[in-house]
Amino acid sequence: MHFGAVRALDGVSLTIRPGECVGLIGHNGAGKSTAVNVINGGLTPTAGTVTYRTTGTGAASARAAGIRSVFQELSLCPNLTVEENLRIPQRDLTGPGWRRRARQRIADALDTVFPGHRLQPRMTVGDLTLAERQMVEIAIGFAEGAVPARLVILDEPTSSLDASIARQLLDHVRDFCNRGGAVIFISHMLGEVFDVATRIDVMKDGRITDSRPRNEFTQQGLIDAMGHVATAPAEARKETSAAERIGDEVLRTDEGLTARRGEIVGLSGLAGHGQAEALARFFLSRSKGRRHARHPEVVFVAGDRGRDGIMPLWSILRNATLTTLPALSRRGIVDREAEDRLGADWKKRIGIRTDNMNNPILSLSGGNQQKVLFARSLASTAPIVVMDDPMRGVDVGTKREAYEMIRAEAAKGRTFLWYSTETEEVCQCDRVFVFRNGRISAELTGDEIDEQHILAASFEMKEPAE
Amino acid sequence: MADTSVNRPSFIALSRRPWFWAWVASAAAYGATLLLIDGGGGIDLIQAALTFAAFSAIVGIGQMFVITLGPGNVDLSIPATMTLAATLSLKFMGGSAGLILPGLVVAVGVGFSAGVANYLLIRMLRIPPIIATLSASFLYQSLAIWSNRGLRIKPPQALSDFTTGTLLGVPNVALVGLAVALAAWVLLERSTFGRWISAFGQNERAARLSGVPVEMVRALTFIGSAVLAGFTGYLLASFSGGAALNMGTEYLLISIAVVVIGGCSIAGGYSNVPGIWGGALFMFLIVSMLNSYGLGAGFRLMITGAIIIGIVAAASGRDPQ
């Protein structure tokens, strides 16, 4: 399987039996999403075959074989309700009363996978948070239908879910496999893969390089197998440099969010408790007017790429230079040589996997698109960088590179406001604000920044019993 | 052999340009008309086409920038702005040659004010652009009626001569239209502002979060469209011997049609300037072709509609990548 000059898959052989949960891991652009799209019939392989328990090939027979996909790039229609979105894959929902049946199916699926959820089938998807949309998408994958789900492919299903919801999903996956279903579980969170998979397949450069039952792997072994050299924990370096790096206070918001020059400030708590809104409000209040375009005070790294970041019609290069454009132009005309140089520089610096920066942005894998958004913001001169869960769907190796880059930029005096749904990322920060119900419930510094303290501040202790 | 191997890829590249089909269709309509008229008519037809297409192209370019902003963004006040600018500027000049340039300033000023008013309606009252410009156009049209009172004021003779004259065989208004197109091309393809417009049209929220001053982009785009409409009204009234209250009417449809025929995306974010001229030439040539075949008005409109559908289908059928 190849796209243009890039060979995305090269001799992949994968067999999935009922009751199996295959963890598929690999760094960005290793070919995981492409492999999934070949399995579900979305892409036709240029060589080789895919066999289902039904006869035939292509998307229709994949559907008839009970193969469902839950994508990394959310594929719900935002203008439709939850129940209407179920109708899109389930074509048997026709005739009078289809809404009632759709409502029943999706409500059952949500209740089964995410007990205690607060979603209603009549809610419009566009009004839901990212995490809720992801829950709906997962529930659609497991929902009852004309053909029962036999193989559910989950591509980064937990990337925007907080820990407790993710746990519900993992429990359900285990249960589903025990009842004879099969799951392909793609995740960059190795802990989850270890938790749920019965077998782990490692992909690298379009091949499966390793395939073993889970208990024959160790976490470190997995990271090595993926081909990124694991560096020692960077905690020590952080501690030594923080004191001299951090300067005067540069921002203070109404919520009580503060940050100093050179500081990496984390925003944490359960997903959807007002962190993203606080960041957006802060960004919008500090980025008005024409002067801002040339000398931005604050830049934004989007995590919801489709909604907040990507310009889908443009090339990689144009996407990367959007924020720095005024600095790259003279008398309003873009200096295209300077633009090319900037693009080439950042392609090298953060390793965007493409043979030509003029390729369309959508030719890149999700993680590589995210790198482009990083480049867009970091290439500017803005002293404050706001990041809205920017590591969604980014592999372990790239994450470590990004941590290094963020720390290096902070050392140069930049301030980072970093919202993340992952504790590991939050632990990279110098100071952490935990949000609950739209307000800051705790401010953690130094040794207090760990999973226990964050969880404690995320949950109200006197929660009414449900 | 060597010759074709060089030419073919470049022809394929050319045929993938979004404006390609508008120009092919224009050439075909021109050829089909020539079959019916004598040899000497070819040059006259080209001159007429360039002249009338220039008016459509100038308003079309303004409309193109607005449509690039994305779904729901369209300027429906173009006809009324043209009429109002023409009426007020001709009244101001009163046929006096000394006031030609101040008259131009008046026309452009009227366009500018209309653009600001449109933008304020959109921004302050949060009215969708399509409604804001439509309702504003009733206001502008009423102002024109009120100030005009049914009189037809003649333009200064020198201005009239300029707009109907030619330079080396090329109509002066066509030269003006080409100059506007060139400036628009630089703005769209080479400038920061052009990138901002395209980013706005693809994803307004993402553009805002990337530091694009979206409100400034929206304001300047609507003002620019109205200024070009005012300017066109000034030229058209001078060309046709005076401002008439219905002079802008046909430009509502034409300004949108040339954008669509020219291969710009109606969904926004993706536009081109050569296609506007191609579409403008086509809109004139198709009518003159059907006229020369002696078809009735109703039939002519039907064929025009069918051909526009055909071109848009052909243009959108091609792979955008």
XYZ file of C-alpha atoms in Angstrom, chain A residues 283-284 287 290 293 300 306-309 311-314 318 322-323 325-326 329 332-334 336 339 376, chain B residues 186 189-193 195-196 198-199 202-203 205-213 216 268-270 321:
52
model
C -5.990 33.536 24.041
C -8.817 35.543 22.504
C -4.779 38.420 20.502
C -3.680 44.132 13.590
C -0.741 39.688 13.733
C -2.207 28.669 20.246
C -9.980 19.450 12.517
C -11.906 22.088 14.436
C -9.157 24.409 15.645
C -6.080 23.929 13.546
C -6.513 24.350 6.893
C -7.666 21.347 4.857
C -7.218 22.824 1.373
C -3.649 23.935 1.913
C 1.166 26.956 4.065
C 0.148 30.759 8.773
C 0.973 32.407 12.096
C 3.129 35.111 7.724
C 3.286 38.814 8.664
C 6.303 39.370 4.292
C 2.101 42.833 2.623
C 3.621 40.517 0.017
C 4.778 37.095 1.198
C 8.185 32.908 -0.644
C 8.731 30.875 3.641
C 3.052 26.903 13.163
C -1.381 39.876 -6.481
C -1.997 34.816 -4.590
C 0.979 36.707 -3.219
C -0.068 38.768 -0.234
C -0.530 37.997 3.414
C -4.063 39.280 3.140
C -3.683 33.928 2.648
C -5.772 35.256 5.489
C -8.294 31.755 2.233
C -7.654 30.635 5.806
C -11.472 27.159 5.179
C -11.899 27.361 8.904
C -12.134 29.353 14.088
C -8.757 27.854 13.260
C -7.754 31.058 11.480
C -8.654 33.079 14.568
C -6.683 30.735 16.804
C -3.689 31.006 14.476
C -3.552 34.747 14.979
C -5.332 35.825 11.796
C -7.133 39.138 12.477
C -10.276 42.993 9.954
C -15.038 29.184 0.342
C -11.297 29.135 0.822
C -10.406 28.443 -2.776
C -5.848 17.690 -5.925
